[in-house]
Amino acid sequence: MKRRDLLKLAPLPLLAALLPLIWPRGRPGADVKAKVLVVGKGIAGSMVKMILDSHGVGATVLECSDAALPGPGKVDVALGLADAGDLLVHLGVGGGVVKTCATGIDPDNRLVYTDTRVYSYDILFLTPGVVFDYGAVEVKGRVDNFTPYELGSALAKRELSAGRYVIVHPNLPYRCTSAPYEFALLLDWRLREEGKPHSVTIISQVGKIPAVFEKYISQMGELVWKILEERGVEYINAEVELVDGENKVVHLSTGEKVPFDYLTLVPPNKAPRFISAVSNAEGFYVEVDERMRHPKYRDIYVAGDAVWHVVKTGWAAATEAAIAAAWALEDLGISVEKPKEIYSEDAIRITPDLGIRGAKRWYPIYGDVYWRQIEGPSPEVVEAKKKTIEFFRQLLKYY
């Protein structure tokens, strides 16, 4: 995938932010000799790699996974609304991409440990995404977790049957806060279309929102709750104390017991443990400054889901990565125009042809949100989301 072809697919807000970075006015006069390392080839890592390449700066990307689906596409594949072959991206090697799994970081000596060797760096980008902490959820017996959030489950061929579907999502921060609601509404739509008796229940474990995150929360809540009520999708706000797979019951902190036939359990999200040497105390996430840089280790940049922030979407990951890459280029003596904002949006499809959308812009990472927008329900929201999914898919294919 060439940069020129990729940008033909880019949604306009993202295109405007990235154009000066991806098509620079000039290349550096001499080769940059710095060792630049990128850990993780998701949306953020791929964006960093593409921007650095655009300025003649080589980077080595370390990626552990064999394949990926762009985030919103996982829901489509899991529910049989899209073919996996059309969205699945195989994360190959070559072009500076190495198949290896990071296991640790020594920031004082500028080293990254992997399962194959040790890498040194002058500049490090941490873009590893998140992992699911299943150990934080007490489960009794075996549970078949019907979830679009993990690749294996999303790709599993399933026949949706009549029954009780329960979707459990964790407390903040978790990746893509709108995803459980889109999954619930599209699941309900498909079962209705097939005439299969069912119920859908969402259990939200979001408790008190940290003060630092309050201004970033989507303003679509009232509209989403109205749609859930109209569709008969039950919403419960409580903590999960036990998932009883033997009796197919979720036990809540309120004393309520919610029976299920099919469960979607999203456990707490955390950044991978290997970055703990540079993380804060909040579940291994990393706090950053206005340059998306570690406040202590000025040679380490972080973007995407591993950042200590509540907004964890593909949009946020891409623009955070663009900001980090621009400032790293500055460190290397290459002056570039910096993106002026972080952009994020949540688009929830309530049917495959109708959706709602909320968007916001802000900068720096913990700065004030200065623009918000709510649109829909409309078919245009769905068309925009399809374009976004394709853009992210092509971005993941870069190298």
Short mmCIF file of C-alpha atoms in Angstrom, two decimals:
data_model
loop_
_atom_site.label_atom_id
_atom_site.label_comp_id
_atom_site.label_asym_id
_atom_site.label_seq_id
_atom_site.Cartn_x
_atom_site.Cartn_y
_atom_site.Cartn_z
CA MET A 1 0.00 0.00 0.00
CA LYS A 2 1.53 3.31 -1.11
CA ARG A 3 1.11 6.52 0.86
CA ARG A 4 -0.55 8.21 -2.12
CA ASP A 5 -3.14 5.43 -2.45
CA LEU A 6 -3.76 5.34 1.30
CA LEU A 7 -4.50 9.04 1.49
CA LYS A 8 -7.16 8.72 -1.18
CA LEU A 9 -9.08 6.75 1.46
CA ALA A 10 -8.40 9.07 4.38
CA PRO A 11 -11.42 10.73 6.01
CA LEU A 12 -11.08 14.51 5.70
CA PRO A 13 -10.26 15.46 9.34
CA LEU A 14 -7.44 12.93 9.44
CA LEU A 15 -6.23 13.87 5.97
CA ALA A 16 -5.97 17.53 6.92
CA ALA A 17 -3.91 16.68 9.99
CA LEU A 18 -1.52 14.31 8.20
CA LEU A 19 -0.98 15.83 4.78
CA PRO A 20 1.97 18.07 5.75
CA LEU A 21 3.64 15.12 7.47
CA ILE A 22 3.16 12.51 4.76
CA TRP A 23 4.01 14.79 1.86
CA PRO A 24 6.87 16.90 3.26
CA ARG A 25 8.30 19.80 1.34
CA GLY A 26 11.75 18.29 1.42
CA ARG A 27 13.85 15.39 2.65
CA PRO A 28 16.74 15.72 5.10
CA GLY A 29 20.04 16.56 3.45
CA ALA A 30 21.83 13.57 5.00
CA ASP A 31 20.77 10.14 6.17
CA VAL A 32 19.63 10.03 9.79
CA LYS A 33 21.79 7.53 11.67
CA ALA A 34 19.67 7.31 14.81
CA LYS A 35 18.23 3.92 15.76
CA VAL A 36 14.47 4.33 15.80
CA LEU A 37 12.40 1.48 17.23
CA VAL A 38 8.60 1.07 17.11
CA VAL A 39 6.99 -1.58 19.33
CA GLY A 40 3.63 -2.55 17.89
CA LYS A 41 2.30 -2.40 14.35
CA GLY A 42 -1.30 -1.44 15.00
CA ILE A 43 -2.87 1.78 13.79
CA ALA A 44 -0.53 3.98 15.85
CA GLY A 45 2.64 2.04 15.00
CA SER A 46 1.81 1.90 11.30
CA MET A 47 1.14 5.65 11.27
CA VAL A 48 4.49 6.37 12.94
CA LYS A 49 6.30 4.14 10.45
CA MET A 50 4.65 5.79 7.44
CA ILE A 51 5.40 9.32 8.63
CA LEU A 52 9.03 8.54 9.42
CA ASP A 53 9.44 6.88 6.03
CA SER A 54 8.01 9.99 4.40
CA HIS A 55 10.90 11.98 5.82
CA GLY A 56 13.60 9.48 4.96
CA VAL A 57 13.97 8.17 8.51
CA GLY A 58 14.21 4.41 8.79
CA ALA A 59 12.57 2.63 11.72
CA THR A 60 12.42 -0.98 12.87
CA VAL A 61 8.94 -2.15 13.87
CA LEU A 62 8.55 -5.08 16.29
CA GLU A 63 5.21 -6.88 16.02
CA CYS A 64 4.12 -9.98 17.91
CA SER A 65 0.82 -10.80 16.16
CA ASP A 66 0.40 -12.53 12.82
CA ALA A 67 -2.80 -10.78 11.76
CA ALA A 68 -5.18 -7.97 12.66
CA LEU A 69 -8.67 -6.69 11.98
CA PRO A 70 -9.37 -2.95 12.11
CA GLY A 71 -11.27 -2.38 15.35
CA PRO A 72 -14.80 -1.64 14.06
CA GLY A 73 -14.47 -4.45 11.51
CA LYS A 74 -14.28 -7.07 14.28
CA VAL A 75 -17.94 -6.47 15.11
CA ASP A 76 -18.93 -6.94 11.46
CA VAL A 77 -17.00 -10.20 11.12
CA ALA A 78 -18.20 -11.62 14.46
CA LEU A 79 -21.84 -10.99 13.53
CA GLY A 80 -21.50 -12.26 9.98
CA LEU A 81 -22.07 -8.80 8.47
CA ALA A 82 -18.73 -8.84 6.64
CA ASP A 83 -16.38 -11.48 5.29
CA ALA A 84 -13.18 -11.91 7.29
CA GLY A 85 -11.17 -12.29 4.08
CA ASP A 86 -12.15 -8.78 3.05
CA LEU A 87 -10.95 -7.15 6.28
CA LEU A 88 -8.24 -9.38 7.75
CA VAL A 89 -4.70 -8.01 7.44
CA HIS A 90 -1.73 -10.37 7.66
CA LEU A 91 1.08 -8.55 9.45
CA GLY A 92 4.05 -9.78 7.45
CA VAL A 93 7.76 -9.10 7.80
CA GLY A 94 10.11 -7.04 5.69
CA GLY A 95 10.33 -3.34 5.01
CA GLY A 96 11.62 -2.82 8.53
CA VAL A 97 8.94 -4.98 10.21
CA VAL A 98 10.23 -7.84 12.40
CA LYS A 99 8.07 -10.65 13.77
CA THR A 100 9.00 -10.80 17.44
CA CYS A 101 7.34 -10.28 20.83
CA ALA A 102 8.62 -7.63 23.23
CA THR A 103 9.15 -8.91 26.77
CA GLY A 104 10.70 -5.98 28.61
CA ILE A 105 12.22 -2.50 28.49
CA ASP A 106 15.36 -1.08 30.09
CA PRO A 107 14.85 2.66 29.55
CA ASP A 108 18.03 3.69 31.38
CA ASN A 109 20.16 1.72 28.92
CA ARG A 110 17.84 2.20 25.93
CA LEU A 111 17.14 -1.49 25.41
CA VAL A 112 14.05 -3.48 24.40
CA TYR A 113 14.04 -7.19 25.19
CA THR A 114 12.16 -9.60 22.92
CA ASP A 115 11.70 -13.35 22.66
CA THR A 116 14.40 -13.49 19.97
CA ARG A 117 17.03 -10.83 20.83
CA VAL A 118 17.77 -7.51 22.48
CA TYR A 119 17.31 -4.26 20.51
CA SER A 120 18.97 -0.95 21.30
CA TYR A 121 17.46 2.39 20.35
CA ASP A 122 18.02 6.12 20.27
CA ILE A 123 14.30 6.88 19.96
CA LEU A 124 11.57 4.46 21.01
CA PHE A 125 7.88 4.54 20.09
CA LEU A 126 5.61 2.42 22.28
CA THR A 127 2.41 1.59 20.40
CA PRO A 128 1.56 -1.89 21.75
CA GLY A 129 -2.20 -1.55 22.24
CA VAL A 130 -3.82 -3.23 25.25
CA VAL A 131 -4.31 -6.70 26.66
CA PHE A 132 -7.36 -8.18 28.38
CA ASP A 133 -6.93 -8.92 32.07
CA TYR A 134 -9.10 -12.01 32.41
CA GLY A 135 -7.49 -12.72 35.75
CA ALA A 136 -9.36 -9.74 37.20
CA VAL A 137 -12.72 -11.46 36.64
CA GLU A 138 -13.75 -14.39 38.82
CA VAL A 139 -15.10 -17.14 36.57
CA LYS A 140 -16.52 -20.44 37.76
CA GLY A 141 -16.55 -23.22 35.22
CA ARG A 142 -16.09 -22.85 31.48
CA VAL A 143 -17.47 -19.87 29.57
CA ASP A 144 -17.67 -19.66 25.78
CA ASN A 145 -16.88 -16.00 25.35
CA PHE A 146 -18.65 -14.74 22.22
CA THR A 147 -16.69 -11.52 21.78
CA PRO A 148 -15.62 -9.42 18.79
CA TYR A 149 -12.77 -7.88 20.77
CA GLU A 150 -10.30 -10.73 20.33
CA LEU A 151 -9.30 -11.91 16.89
CA GLY A 152 -9.88 -15.64 17.42
CA SER A 153 -13.40 -15.18 18.71
CA ALA A 154 -14.27 -12.61 16.03
CA LEU A 155 -13.18 -15.04 13.31
CA ALA A 156 -15.02 -18.04 14.79
CA LYS A 157 -17.91 -19.21 12.62
CA ARG A 158 -21.08 -19.04 14.68
CA GLU A 159 -24.77 -19.57 14.06
CA LEU A 160 -26.67 -16.98 16.07
CA SER A 161 -29.46 -18.72 17.95
CA ALA A 162 -32.44 -17.63 19.96
CA GLY A 163 -31.64 -16.97 23.60
CA ARG A 164 -30.40 -14.55 26.22
CA TYR A 165 -27.33 -12.52 25.25
CA VAL A 166 -25.42 -10.66 27.95
CA ILE A 167 -22.62 -8.18 27.16
CA VAL A 168 -20.33 -7.16 30.03
CA HIS A 169 -17.87 -4.30 29.65
CA PRO A 170 -15.32 -3.07 32.22
CA ASN A 171 -14.71 0.14 34.05
CA LEU A 172 -12.83 2.97 32.35
CA PRO A 173 -10.50 3.19 30.59
CA TYR A 174 -11.26 0.48 28.04
CA ARG A 175 -10.72 0.40 24.32
CA CYS A 176 -13.49 1.98 22.25
CA THR A 177 -16.18 2.85 24.78
CA SER A 178 -18.93 2.76 22.14
CA ALA A 179 -18.12 -0.73 20.86
CA PRO A 180 -20.23 -2.79 23.32
CA TYR A 181 -23.29 -0.68 22.45
CA GLU A 182 -22.81 -1.02 18.71
CA PHE A 183 -22.30 -4.77 19.15
CA ALA A 184 -25.50 -5.02 21.23
CA LEU A 185 -27.61 -3.07 18.74
CA LEU A 186 -26.32 -4.88 15.65
CA LEU A 187 -26.74 -8.23 17.41
CA ASP A 188 -30.32 -7.32 18.31
CA TRP A 189 -30.97 -6.18 14.72
CA ARG A 190 -29.71 -9.42 13.20
CA LEU A 191 -31.70 -11.63 15.57
CA ARG A 192 -34.84 -9.58 14.84
CA GLU A 193 -34.25 -9.92 11.09
CA GLU A 194 -33.97 -13.68 11.47
CA GLY A 195 -37.08 -13.86 13.64
CA LYS A 196 -35.28 -15.48 16.57
CA PRO A 197 -36.70 -14.79 20.06
CA HIS A 198 -33.99 -13.19 22.18
CA SER A 199 -33.03 -10.66 24.80
CA VAL A 200 -29.92 -8.48 24.93
CA THR A 201 -28.56 -7.08 28.20
CA ILE A 202 -25.61 -4.73 28.65
CA ILE A 203 -23.86 -4.75 32.02
CA SER A 204 -21.71 -1.63 32.40
CA GLN A 205 -19.12 -1.68 35.15
CA VAL A 206 -18.27 2.00 34.73
CA GLY A 207 -18.27 3.52 38.20
CA LYS A 208 -16.92 6.90 39.21
CA ILE A 209 -15.17 8.55 36.27
CA PRO A 210 -11.70 9.91 37.17
CA ALA A 211 -11.82 13.71 37.23
CA VAL A 212 -9.04 13.94 34.62
CA PHE A 213 -11.28 12.07 32.17
CA GLU A 214 -14.67 13.73 32.76
CA LYS A 215 -14.48 16.27 29.93
CA TYR A 216 -13.57 13.61 27.35
CA ILE A 217 -16.62 11.40 27.88
CA SER A 218 -18.89 11.18 24.84
CA GLN A 219 -22.02 13.32 24.94
CA MET A 220 -23.98 10.66 23.04
CA GLY A 221 -25.07 8.93 26.23
CA GLU A 222 -28.64 10.23 26.35
CA LEU A 223 -29.22 9.36 22.69
CA VAL A 224 -27.73 5.87 23.11
CA TRP A 225 -29.88 5.15 26.17
CA LYS A 226 -32.98 6.32 24.29
CA ILE A 227 -32.21 3.93 21.41
CA LEU A 228 -31.51 1.05 23.81
CA GLU A 229 -34.87 1.67 25.47
CA GLU A 230 -36.70 1.83 22.13
CA ARG A 231 -35.13 -1.45 21.05
CA GLY A 232 -35.74 -3.20 24.36
CA VAL A 233 -32.04 -3.69 25.13
CA GLU A 234 -31.64 -3.80 28.92
CA TYR A 235 -28.93 -1.66 30.56
CA ILE A 236 -27.56 -2.46 34.03
CA ASN A 237 -24.87 -0.44 35.82
CA ALA A 238 -23.18 -2.66 38.41
CA GLU A 239 -19.94 -4.47 39.11
CA VAL A 240 -19.58 -8.16 38.27
CA GLU A 241 -18.62 -10.31 41.25
CA LEU A 242 -18.75 -13.74 39.60
CA VAL A 243 -19.39 -15.27 36.22
CA ASP A 244 -20.87 -18.72 36.84
CA GLY A 245 -20.28 -20.65 33.65
CA GLU A 246 -21.73 -23.85 35.07
CA ASN A 247 -25.15 -22.34 35.74
CA LYS A 248 -24.83 -19.56 33.15
CA VAL A 249 -25.47 -16.70 35.57
CA VAL A 250 -23.65 -13.40 36.14
CA HIS A 251 -23.62 -12.36 39.81
CA LEU A 252 -23.62 -8.59 40.36
CA SER A 253 -22.52 -6.41 43.28
CA THR A 254 -26.18 -5.40 43.76
CA GLY A 255 -27.09 -9.00 44.55
CA GLU A 256 -28.84 -9.39 41.20
CA LYS A 257 -28.28 -12.54 39.15
CA VAL A 258 -28.44 -12.16 35.38
CA PRO A 259 -28.93 -15.42 33.46
CA PHE A 260 -27.41 -15.87 30.02
CA ASP A 261 -27.24 -18.33 27.17
CA TYR A 262 -24.47 -16.44 25.35
CA LEU A 263 -21.94 -14.18 27.04
CA THR A 264 -19.70 -11.42 25.75
CA LEU A 265 -17.24 -10.67 28.53
CA VAL A 266 -14.81 -7.78 28.07
CA PRO A 267 -12.44 -7.82 31.06
CA PRO A 268 -10.41 -4.80 32.24
CA ASN A 269 -8.02 -3.46 29.60
CA LYS A 270 -4.37 -2.82 30.43
CA ALA A 271 -1.26 -1.97 28.50
CA PRO A 272 1.06 -5.00 28.22
CA ARG A 273 3.12 -5.81 31.29
CA PHE A 274 6.42 -5.48 29.42
CA ILE A 275 6.13 -1.66 29.49
CA SER A 276 5.81 -1.58 33.30
CA ALA A 277 9.29 0.00 33.66
CA VAL A 278 7.93 3.22 32.12
CA SER A 279 4.29 3.07 33.22
CA ASN A 280 2.28 4.69 35.96
CA ALA A 281 0.50 2.83 38.73
CA GLU A 282 -2.82 2.74 36.85
CA GLY A 283 -2.78 -0.70 35.28
CA PHE A 284 0.50 -0.28 33.37
CA TYR A 285 -0.66 2.67 31.25
CA VAL A 286 1.82 5.41 30.36
CA GLU A 287 1.36 9.10 31.06
CA VAL A 288 2.74 11.47 28.42
CA ASP A 289 3.35 15.18 27.90
CA GLU A 290 2.07 17.46 25.11
CA ARG A 291 4.50 15.83 22.67
CA MET A 292 3.17 12.33 23.45
CA ARG A 293 6.54 11.81 25.15
CA HIS A 294 7.33 10.13 28.43
CA PRO A 295 7.81 12.84 31.10
CA LYS A 296 11.03 11.26 32.44
CA TYR A 297 12.49 9.45 29.42
CA ARG A 298 12.60 12.06 26.68
CA ASP A 299 13.62 9.49 24.06
CA ILE A 300 10.39 7.49 24.51
CA TYR A 301 7.13 8.39 22.76
CA VAL A 302 3.82 6.63 23.37
CA ALA A 303 0.65 6.63 21.26
CA GLY A 304 -2.61 4.74 21.05
CA ASP A 305 -4.24 2.50 23.62
CA ALA A 306 -1.21 2.32 25.94
CA VAL A 307 -1.59 6.02 26.82
CA TRP A 308 -3.19 6.84 30.18
CA HIS A 309 -6.34 8.39 28.79
CA VAL A 310 -10.00 7.48 28.45
CA VAL A 311 -10.22 8.00 24.66
CA LYS A 312 -9.01 4.81 23.00
CA THR A 313 -10.17 4.78 19.38
CA GLY A 314 -8.48 4.30 16.04
CA TRP A 315 -8.90 8.01 15.35
CA ALA A 316 -7.16 9.00 18.58
CA ALA A 317 -4.37 6.47 18.01
CA ALA A 318 -3.68 7.79 14.50
CA THR A 319 -3.52 11.46 15.49
CA GLU A 320 -1.54 10.77 18.67
CA ALA A 321 0.96 8.84 16.54
CA ALA A 322 1.20 11.73 14.07
CA ILE A 323 1.97 14.17 16.90
CA ALA A 324 4.58 11.82 18.40
CA ALA A 325 6.24 11.24 15.02
CA ALA A 326 6.37 14.97 14.25
CA TRP A 327 8.11 15.81 17.53
CA ALA A 328 10.52 12.88 17.18
CA LEU A 329 11.47 14.20 13.75
CA GLU A 330 12.16 17.52 15.42
CA ASP A 331 14.49 15.71 17.83
CA LEU A 332 16.33 14.40 14.77
CA GLY A 333 16.78 17.87 13.34
CA ILE A 334 13.95 17.65 10.81
CA SER A 335 11.52 20.53 11.19
CA VAL A 336 7.94 19.62 10.24
CA GLU A 337 4.51 21.11 10.71
CA LYS A 338 2.88 19.64 13.80
CA PRO A 339 -0.72 18.39 13.91
CA LYS A 340 -2.77 20.96 15.79
CA GLU A 341 -5.14 18.58 17.53
CA ILE A 342 -6.06 15.09 18.56
CA TYR A 343 -9.26 13.97 16.88
CA SER A 344 -11.57 11.18 17.92
CA GLU A 345 -15.03 9.99 17.05
CA ASP A 346 -17.45 7.30 18.11
CA ALA A 347 -19.79 5.97 15.45
CA ILE A 348 -22.45 3.51 16.59
CA ARG A 349 -24.42 1.64 13.95
CA ILE A 350 -27.91 0.85 15.20
CA THR A 351 -28.57 -1.17 12.02
CA PRO A 352 -26.14 -1.94 9.17
CA ASP A 353 -27.58 1.05 7.30
CA LEU A 354 -28.24 3.58 10.07
CA GLY A 355 -25.90 5.06 12.67
CA ILE A 356 -25.15 7.87 15.09
CA ARG A 357 -21.85 9.67 15.49
CA GLY A 358 -20.10 11.82 18.06
CA ALA A 359 -16.76 13.56 17.57
CA LYS A 360 -14.37 15.74 19.53
CA ARG A 361 -11.06 17.53 19.11
CA TRP A 362 -8.54 18.55 21.75
CA TYR A 363 -4.87 19.22 22.38
CA PRO A 364 -2.64 18.57 24.25
CA ILE A 365 -3.43 15.05 25.46
CA TYR A 366 -5.03 16.31 28.70
CA GLY A 367 -6.21 19.62 27.22
CA ASP A 368 -9.69 21.07 26.95
CA VAL A 369 -12.16 19.60 24.48
CA TYR A 370 -13.02 22.52 22.24
CA TRP A 371 -15.35 21.00 19.68
CA ARG A 372 -17.98 18.29 19.86
CA GLN A 373 -20.56 17.14 17.37
CA ILE A 374 -23.41 14.65 17.39
CA GLU A 375 -24.98 13.43 14.16
CA GLY A 376 -27.61 10.94 13.14
CA PRO A 377 -29.22 8.56 13.06
CA SER A 378 -28.40 8.64 9.35
CA PRO A 379 -27.07 6.43 6.53
CA GLU A 380 -24.23 8.93 6.05
CA VAL A 381 -22.76 7.93 9.41
CA VAL A 382 -22.58 4.32 8.26
CA GLU A 383 -20.93 5.25 4.97
CA ALA A 384 -18.34 7.33 6.84
CA LYS A 385 -17.62 4.42 9.16
CA LYS A 386 -17.12 2.05 6.24
CA LYS A 387 -14.58 4.49 4.83
CA THR A 388 -12.84 4.69 8.20
CA ILE A 389 -12.65 0.89 8.48
CA GLU A 390 -11.12 0.66 5.02
CA PHE A 391 -8.62 3.43 5.78
CA PHE A 392 -7.47 1.66 8.94
CA ARG A 393 -7.27 -1.65 7.09
CA GLN A 394 -5.04 -0.15 4.44
CA LEU A 395 -2.95 1.60 7.08
CA LEU A 396 -2.33 -1.73 8.81
CA LYS A 397 -1.15 -3.10 5.45
CA TYR A 398 1.58 -0.47 5.23
CA TYR A 399 4.68 -2.68 4.98
#
